[in-house]
Short mmCIF file of C-alpha atoms in Angstrom, two decimals:
data_model
loop_
_atom_site.label_atom_id
_atom_site.label_comp_id
_atom_site.label_asym_id
_atom_site.label_seq_id
_atom_site.Cartn_x
_atom_site.Cartn_y
_atom_site.Cartn_z
CA MET A 1 0.00 0.00 0.00
CA PRO A 2 1.55 3.36 -1.03
CA HIS A 3 2.21 5.81 1.78
CA ILE A 4 1.63 9.51 1.00
CA LEU A 5 2.69 12.57 3.02
CA ILE A 6 0.60 15.70 2.45
CA LEU A 7 1.93 19.12 3.43
CA GLY A 8 -1.10 21.35 3.89
CA ALA A 9 -3.36 18.44 4.86
CA THR A 10 -5.65 20.70 6.88
CA GLY A 11 -6.16 23.17 4.00
CA THR A 12 -8.91 23.16 1.39
CA ILE A 13 -7.21 21.16 -1.37
CA GLY A 14 -4.87 19.18 0.88
CA ASN A 15 -7.67 17.91 3.10
CA ALA A 16 -9.91 17.00 0.18
CA LEU A 17 -7.01 15.06 -1.33
CA ALA A 18 -6.23 13.30 1.95
CA GLN A 19 -9.85 12.21 2.34
CA SER A 20 -9.97 11.00 -1.27
CA LEU A 21 -6.84 8.91 -0.79
CA VAL A 22 -8.13 7.43 2.47
CA ARG A 23 -11.53 6.60 0.96
CA SER A 24 -9.88 4.73 -1.91
CA GLY A 25 -8.54 2.16 0.52
CA ASN A 26 -5.30 2.01 -1.46
CA HIS A 27 -3.20 4.50 0.47
CA THR A 28 -1.87 5.18 3.94
CA VAL A 29 -1.98 8.95 4.37
CA TYR A 30 0.13 11.16 6.61
CA GLY A 31 -0.74 14.81 7.08
CA LEU A 32 1.38 17.64 8.43
CA ALA A 33 -0.33 19.50 11.29
CA ARG A 34 0.87 22.68 12.97
CA SER A 35 -0.96 22.09 16.27
CA SER A 36 -2.28 19.29 18.42
CA ALA A 37 -5.85 20.45 17.70
CA LYS A 38 -5.29 20.11 13.94
CA ALA A 39 -3.56 16.78 14.53
CA LYS A 40 -6.66 15.49 16.29
CA SER A 41 -8.80 16.69 13.40
CA LEU A 42 -6.68 14.70 10.96
CA ALA A 43 -6.72 11.60 13.17
CA LEU A 44 -10.52 11.75 13.25
CA GLN A 45 -10.44 11.50 9.44
CA GLU A 46 -8.13 8.45 9.56
CA ILE A 47 -5.18 10.55 8.42
CA ILE A 48 -2.01 9.94 10.42
CA PRO A 49 -0.94 13.32 11.85
CA VAL A 50 2.66 14.47 11.81
CA LEU A 51 3.29 17.49 14.00
CA GLY A 52 5.51 20.15 12.50
CA SER A 53 5.92 23.07 10.11
CA VAL A 54 8.50 24.67 7.85
CA GLN A 55 10.02 26.21 10.95
CA GLU A 56 9.93 22.90 12.83
CA PRO A 57 10.42 20.27 10.10
CA GLN A 58 11.97 17.50 12.16
CA GLY A 59 8.72 15.53 12.45
CA PHE A 60 8.17 15.01 8.73
CA LEU A 61 11.90 14.71 7.98
CA THR A 62 12.15 11.90 10.51
CA LEU A 63 9.13 10.25 8.91
CA LEU A 64 10.80 10.33 5.48
CA ASP A 65 14.09 9.07 6.90
CA GLU A 66 12.65 6.20 8.92
CA HIS A 67 9.85 5.16 6.57
CA PRO A 68 11.09 4.46 3.04
CA GLU A 69 7.61 3.21 2.20
CA VAL A 70 6.51 6.87 2.04
CA SER A 71 6.64 7.14 -1.72
CA VAL A 72 5.20 10.59 -2.54
CA VAL A 73 5.16 13.98 -0.84
CA VAL A 74 2.43 16.39 -1.91
CA ASP A 75 2.92 20.09 -1.25
CA ALA A 76 -0.56 21.60 -1.04
CA ALA A 77 0.48 24.09 1.61
CA ALA A 78 0.49 27.23 -0.59
CA VAL A 79 2.87 28.93 1.82
CA TYR A 80 4.20 32.13 0.31
CA GLY A 81 7.91 32.47 1.04
CA ASP A 82 8.24 28.96 2.46
CA SER A 83 7.63 26.75 -0.58
CA ALA A 84 11.26 26.88 -1.71
CA THR A 85 12.41 26.02 1.81
CA LEU A 86 10.01 23.07 1.91
CA LEU A 87 11.22 21.83 -1.46
CA ASN A 88 14.87 22.05 -0.45
CA LEU A 89 14.15 20.08 2.72
CA ILE A 90 12.45 17.37 0.66
CA ILE A 91 15.34 17.31 -1.83
CA ASP A 92 17.85 16.81 0.99
CA SER A 93 15.74 13.97 2.38
CA ALA A 94 15.51 12.36 -1.07
CA LYS A 95 19.28 12.57 -1.51
CA LYS A 96 19.79 10.83 1.83
CA ARG A 97 17.42 8.07 0.72
CA LEU A 98 19.35 7.54 -2.53
CA ALA A 99 22.66 7.55 -0.65
CA LYS A 100 21.32 4.95 1.75
CA TYR A 101 20.44 2.68 -1.18
CA GLN A 102 24.09 2.78 -2.24
CA GLN A 103 25.37 2.24 1.28
CA VAL A 104 23.47 -1.02 1.70
CA GLY A 105 23.95 -2.23 -1.88
CA VAL A 106 20.46 -1.61 -3.26
CA PRO A 107 21.15 -1.20 -6.99
CA ALA A 108 18.11 0.85 -8.03
CA GLY A 109 15.73 1.88 -5.29
CA PRO A 110 12.74 4.09 -6.18
CA LYS A 111 13.04 7.84 -6.06
CA LEU A 112 10.83 9.79 -3.72
CA GLY A 113 7.96 11.41 -5.61
CA TYR A 114 7.00 15.06 -5.22
CA VAL A 115 3.78 16.68 -6.44
CA TYR A 116 3.47 20.45 -6.21
CA VAL A 117 -0.05 21.89 -6.14
CA SER A 118 -0.05 25.17 -8.05
CA GLY A 119 -2.88 27.03 -9.79
CA MET A 120 -4.22 28.04 -13.17
CA TRP A 121 -4.08 31.72 -12.21
CA LEU A 122 -0.43 31.48 -13.31
CA HIS A 123 -1.78 31.82 -16.85
CA GLY A 124 -2.90 35.34 -15.96
CA SER A 125 -6.22 36.94 -16.84
CA SER A 126 -7.23 37.14 -20.49
CA HIS A 127 -9.72 35.71 -22.96
CA ASN A 128 -6.98 33.98 -24.93
CA VAL A 129 -6.87 30.20 -24.81
CA VAL A 130 -4.08 28.89 -22.55
CA SER A 131 -2.35 25.52 -22.36
CA ASP A 132 -0.59 23.47 -19.69
CA GLN A 133 1.98 22.55 -22.33
CA ASP A 134 3.19 26.13 -22.61
CA PRO A 135 6.65 26.13 -20.95
CA PHE A 136 6.79 29.93 -20.90
CA VAL A 137 3.97 30.44 -18.39
CA GLY A 138 5.09 32.88 -15.72
CA THR A 139 8.10 34.13 -17.68
CA SER A 140 8.83 37.36 -19.56
CA ALA A 141 8.14 35.46 -22.83
CA THR A 142 4.37 35.48 -22.21
CA LYS A 143 1.96 38.32 -22.95
CA THR A 144 -0.04 37.81 -19.76
CA ALA A 145 1.58 37.90 -16.32
CA PRO A 146 0.30 35.66 -13.52
CA VAL A 147 -2.46 37.02 -11.33
CA ASN A 148 -0.90 38.99 -8.47
CA MET A 149 -1.98 36.55 -5.77
CA VAL A 150 0.15 33.79 -7.31
CA SER A 151 2.95 35.88 -8.83
CA TRP A 152 5.47 34.04 -6.62
CA ARG A 153 4.57 30.57 -7.86
CA PRO A 154 6.41 30.47 -11.24
CA GLU A 155 9.77 30.52 -9.46
CA ILE A 156 8.71 27.52 -7.37
CA GLU A 157 7.49 25.64 -10.45
CA ARG A 158 10.86 26.18 -12.12
CA LEU A 159 12.62 24.81 -9.03
CA VAL A 160 10.35 21.75 -9.04
CA LEU A 161 11.18 20.97 -12.68
CA ALA A 162 14.88 21.86 -12.51
CA PRO A 163 17.24 19.02 -13.60
CA GLU A 164 19.05 19.12 -10.27
CA THR A 165 15.72 18.59 -8.48
CA GLN A 166 14.68 15.76 -10.78
CA ALA A 167 18.01 14.06 -10.17
CA SER A 168 16.73 13.25 -6.67
CA LEU A 169 12.94 13.39 -7.02
CA ASP A 170 10.27 12.28 -9.47
CA THR A 171 8.35 15.54 -9.79
CA ALA A 172 5.08 16.78 -11.25
CA ILE A 173 2.87 19.85 -10.94
CA VAL A 174 -0.89 20.23 -10.78
CA ARG A 175 -2.37 23.61 -11.58
CA ALA A 176 -5.81 23.60 -10.03
CA ALA A 177 -8.56 25.88 -11.29
CA CYS A 178 -10.39 28.05 -8.79
CA THR A 179 -12.29 25.62 -6.58
CA TYR A 180 -15.86 25.62 -5.35
CA GLY A 181 -17.84 23.26 -3.12
CA GLY A 182 -17.88 22.74 0.65
CA SER A 183 -17.05 25.78 2.74
CA SER A 184 -15.43 27.51 -0.29
CA ALA A 185 -13.68 30.00 1.99
CA ILE A 186 -12.01 31.80 -0.90
CA TRP A 187 -15.44 32.98 -2.10
CA THR A 188 -16.31 34.58 1.26
CA GLY A 189 -15.81 38.19 0.13
CA PRO A 190 -18.30 38.27 -2.76
CA LEU A 191 -20.72 35.75 -1.26
CA SER A 192 -20.92 37.59 2.04
CA ALA A 193 -21.78 40.80 0.14
CA ALA A 194 -24.67 39.01 -1.57
CA LEU A 195 -25.78 37.49 1.74
CA LYS A 196 -25.76 40.86 3.50
CA ALA A 197 -27.97 42.34 0.78
CA ALA A 198 -30.38 39.41 1.07
CA ARG A 199 -30.69 39.82 4.85
CA THR A 200 -31.06 43.61 4.90
CA GLU A 201 -34.61 44.88 5.53
CA PRO A 202 -35.74 46.29 3.26
CA GLN A 203 -33.50 44.77 0.64
CA PRO A 204 -31.47 47.29 -1.41
CA GLU A 205 -32.43 47.61 -5.06
CA LYS A 206 -28.85 46.82 -6.06
CA VAL A 207 -25.85 45.07 -4.53
CA GLN A 208 -22.36 45.83 -5.74
CA ILE A 209 -19.86 42.97 -5.73
CA GLN A 210 -16.18 43.69 -6.19
CA LEU A 211 -15.37 41.31 -9.03
CA ASP A 212 -14.78 41.79 -12.76
CA ALA A 213 -18.13 41.91 -14.57
CA HIS A 214 -16.56 40.34 -17.66
CA GLY A 215 -14.71 37.58 -15.80
CA THR A 216 -14.95 34.05 -17.16
CA ALA A 217 -13.43 31.77 -14.56
CA ALA A 218 -11.82 28.37 -14.90
CA LEU A 219 -13.49 26.33 -12.16
CA ALA A 220 -13.42 22.86 -10.64
CA HIS A 221 -15.20 21.30 -7.70
CA ILE A 222 -12.84 20.58 -4.83
CA ASP A 223 -13.61 16.84 -5.01
CA ASP A 224 -12.77 16.75 -8.72
CA VAL A 225 -9.46 18.49 -8.06
CA ALA A 226 -8.69 15.94 -5.36
CA SER A 227 -9.43 13.04 -7.70
CA GLY A 228 -7.15 14.55 -10.35
CA ILE A 229 -4.24 14.92 -7.94
CA GLN A 230 -4.82 11.37 -6.71
CA LEU A 231 -4.54 10.06 -10.26
CA LEU A 232 -1.29 11.97 -10.76
CA ILE A 233 0.11 10.51 -7.53
CA GLU A 234 -0.78 7.01 -8.65
CA LYS A 235 0.67 7.47 -12.14
CA LEU A 236 3.76 9.42 -11.13
CA PRO A 237 6.16 6.44 -11.34
CA GLN A 238 4.88 5.68 -14.86
CA LEU A 239 5.26 9.28 -16.03
CA ALA A 240 8.70 9.93 -14.57
CA GLY A 241 11.47 9.94 -17.16
CA THR A 242 9.13 9.51 -20.12
CA GLY A 243 9.55 13.00 -21.52
CA ILE A 244 5.91 13.87 -20.85
CA TYR A 245 5.71 17.48 -19.70
CA PRO A 246 4.70 16.97 -16.04
CA ILE A 247 2.33 19.91 -15.58
CA PHE A 248 -1.43 19.34 -15.64
CA ASP A 249 -4.18 21.95 -15.53
CA LEU A 250 -7.26 20.71 -13.67
CA MET A 251 -10.46 22.50 -14.64
CA SER A 252 -13.91 21.25 -15.51
CA GLN A 253 -15.92 24.37 -16.33
CA ILE A 254 -15.52 27.90 -17.65
CA GLU A 255 -18.30 30.06 -16.26
CA SER A 256 -19.40 33.68 -16.15
CA ILE A 257 -18.56 35.17 -12.76
CA LYS A 258 -21.55 37.51 -13.07
CA ALA A 259 -23.92 34.59 -13.65
CA VAL A 260 -22.50 32.70 -10.66
CA MET A 261 -22.88 35.73 -8.36
CA GLU A 262 -26.42 36.36 -9.56
CA GLY A 263 -27.26 32.73 -8.89
CA ALA A 264 -25.75 32.86 -5.40
CA ALA A 265 -27.66 36.04 -4.55
CA ARG A 266 -30.92 34.38 -5.62
CA ALA A 267 -30.06 31.32 -3.54
CA PHE A 268 -29.76 33.59 -0.49
CA GLY A 269 -33.16 35.13 -1.29
CA TYR A 270 -31.98 38.43 -2.73
CA LYS A 271 -34.41 39.89 -5.29
CA GLY A 272 -32.58 42.99 -6.53
CA ALA A 273 -29.95 43.62 -9.17
CA VAL A 274 -26.39 42.30 -8.88
CA GLU A 275 -23.71 44.63 -10.21
CA LEU A 276 -20.07 43.59 -10.51
CA VAL A 277 -17.84 46.64 -10.16
CA GLY A 278 -14.32 45.20 -10.23
CA ALA A 279 -11.89 44.50 -7.42
CA THR A 280 -10.64 47.40 -5.32
CA GLU A 281 -6.99 48.36 -5.55
CA GLY A 282 -4.87 45.97 -3.51
CA ASP A 283 -7.58 43.29 -3.24
CA VAL A 284 -5.54 40.37 -4.57
CA VAL A 285 -8.24 37.79 -3.78
CA GLY A 286 -10.97 39.71 -5.59
CA ASP A 287 -8.59 40.30 -8.48
CA ALA A 288 -7.96 36.55 -8.72
CA LEU A 289 -11.60 35.49 -8.38
CA GLY A 290 -12.57 37.80 -11.22
CA ALA A 291 -9.77 36.65 -13.51
CA SER A 292 -10.60 35.18 -16.91
CA VAL A 293 -8.82 31.91 -17.65
CA ILE A 294 -9.76 29.98 -20.80
CA GLY A 295 -8.07 26.60 -20.74
CA ASP A 296 -8.82 22.90 -20.82
CA SER A 297 -7.77 19.69 -19.13
CA GLY A 298 -7.48 17.45 -22.14
CA ARG A 299 -4.04 16.18 -21.13
CA ALA A 300 -5.19 15.34 -17.61
CA LYS A 301 -8.12 13.44 -19.07
CA THR A 302 -6.13 11.51 -21.69
CA LEU A 303 -2.87 10.90 -19.80
CA LEU A 304 -4.17 10.58 -16.24
CA GLY A 305 -7.67 9.30 -16.94
CA TRP A 306 -9.24 12.19 -15.04
CA VAL A 307 -13.03 12.33 -15.25
CA PRO A 308 -14.52 15.27 -13.33
CA THR A 309 -18.06 14.52 -12.22
CA LYS A 310 -19.54 17.82 -11.00
CA LYS A 311 -21.64 19.72 -13.51
CA GLY A 312 -20.62 23.24 -12.50
CA PHE A 313 -20.75 25.99 -9.90
CA LEU A 314 -23.76 27.68 -11.48
CA HIS A 315 -25.53 24.36 -12.16
CA GLY A 316 -25.54 23.51 -8.46
CA ILE A 317 -25.45 27.05 -7.07
CA ASP A 318 -28.36 26.51 -4.65
CA VAL A 319 -26.47 23.65 -2.97
CA TYR A 320 -23.04 25.32 -3.12
CA ALA A 321 -24.31 28.64 -1.76
CA GLN A 322 -25.90 26.90 1.22
CA ALA A 323 -22.76 24.81 1.80
CA TRP A 324 -20.69 27.99 1.89
CA LEU A 325 -23.24 29.57 4.25
CA ALA A 326 -23.09 26.62 6.64
CA GLY A 327 -19.31 26.94 6.83
CA PHE A 328 -19.48 30.74 7.16
CA GLU A 329 -21.95 30.66 10.04
CA LYS A 330 -20.03 27.89 11.80
CA LYS A 331 -17.05 30.21 12.36
#
């Protein structure tokens, strides 16, 4: 049974992935937890907690050193400023594993696998079609710069794919579309504006939401993203060294942001007009949520066998709006 370590196992994508792996029955899953309370939360989900952080990495480094059956590390932590540090720690651990093979006479032990969870916002915001086979994403050779919220990620992607990294690790990258489903915390800004308008007595004739009115977002349900990453984990040994470009965009719908916000407002009971007025200066989250990304996941579907099952954010907006509300009111 493969053993997987997830960094960011208590986050949105990391936790959905951990639960998907556990439910499959084919994986033993370890999850990094910063506190004993988060460790208990992981244990309740049948995920083996490993206490630690970038600043206190000894727990997961010891796990990798003492448990060679841990075959893949997934970085879903999205920690600005710390991702390179995390990667270098994993590279050092992988080098020690390879050296140990030589010390005991193992001729060709498996490399440690490493999957980095990035995002499709690296393509920037435009109505031009983008591709996960474009090696110039995030460089000066492209016409569209990454969305500000993820402007730091291209450097990490280049480190992940660097020859010196791949000498020690089998690496791959997933670029997830903007996710929806469950608590959908990233959508709290615009959804809370719609909710406030719905609950105001009397309701205002118009609610202004700070997103781009012309935005067409690449979207994927959180469970579909998790299933895509799981497939990449399971196929990583087969892909390594084949020459296949190891970056996969995961998206299942392209939808009008205005239509989604109008649908959410109606789901909350708002009867007035919904006006999208653009993100305010410095609002990197609103800027990202309103970004237009026109891509596809054909390579993930053909090479990984990914089959997203959710029909769309707007299609199930009544359910997704209430799921977000339940999470919002729980806080």
